[in-house]
């Protein structure tokens, strides 16, 4: 990937969660738009999505979480 590439994932379902994990292995930062506050807060605090693929741990230092 180009080092100037910007990636955004919209949603917090199983596909979005899987894509975020895959992309985080290859980019310095990623924008993730999660509408549900409880999911967004859980990702920020506990580093995983509580509803989908809950065993997948994220490097939150690379994530920029958004709600709108």
Short mmCIF file of C-alpha atoms in Angstrom, two decimals, residues 9-17 20 32-46 48-52 65-68:
data_model
loop_
_atom_site.label_atom_id
_atom_site.label_comp_id
_atom_site.label_asym_id
_atom_site.label_seq_id
_atom_site.Cartn_x
_atom_site.Cartn_y
_atom_site.Cartn_z
CA UNK A 9 -14.18 1.40 7.52
CA UNK A 10 -17.85 2.14 8.12
CA UNK A 11 -19.78 -0.11 10.48
CA UNK A 12 -19.02 -2.51 13.28
CA UNK A 13 -20.34 -5.84 12.04
CA UNK A 14 -18.32 -8.98 11.50
CA UNK A 15 -17.04 -7.97 8.05
CA UNK A 16 -16.05 -4.49 9.20
CA UNK A 17 -14.30 -5.90 12.26
CA UNK A 20 -10.14 -3.43 10.35
CA UNK A 32 -13.25 3.42 11.87
CA UNK A 33 -16.78 4.82 11.91
CA UNK A 34 -18.87 3.09 14.60
CA UNK A 35 -22.32 4.51 15.30
CA UNK A 36 -23.14 2.47 18.43
CA UNK A 37 -21.54 4.24 21.42
CA UNK A 38 -21.23 1.07 23.51
CA UNK A 39 -19.25 -0.70 20.79
CA UNK A 40 -17.02 2.32 20.13
CA UNK A 41 -16.30 2.74 23.85
CA UNK A 42 -15.57 -0.98 24.23
CA UNK A 43 -13.11 -0.92 21.33
CA UNK A 44 -11.38 2.10 22.84
CA UNK A 45 -11.21 0.72 26.37
CA UNK A 46 -10.90 -3.06 25.95
CA UNK A 48 -12.06 -5.54 20.92
CA UNK A 49 -15.56 -5.53 19.43
CA UNK A 50 -17.89 -7.08 22.04
CA UNK A 51 -20.48 -8.25 19.49
CA UNK A 52 -18.49 -9.62 16.55
CA UNK A 65 -12.64 6.01 16.06
CA UNK A 66 -15.49 8.20 14.80
CA UNK A 67 -19.24 8.27 15.38
CA UNK A 68 -20.48 10.47 12.54
#
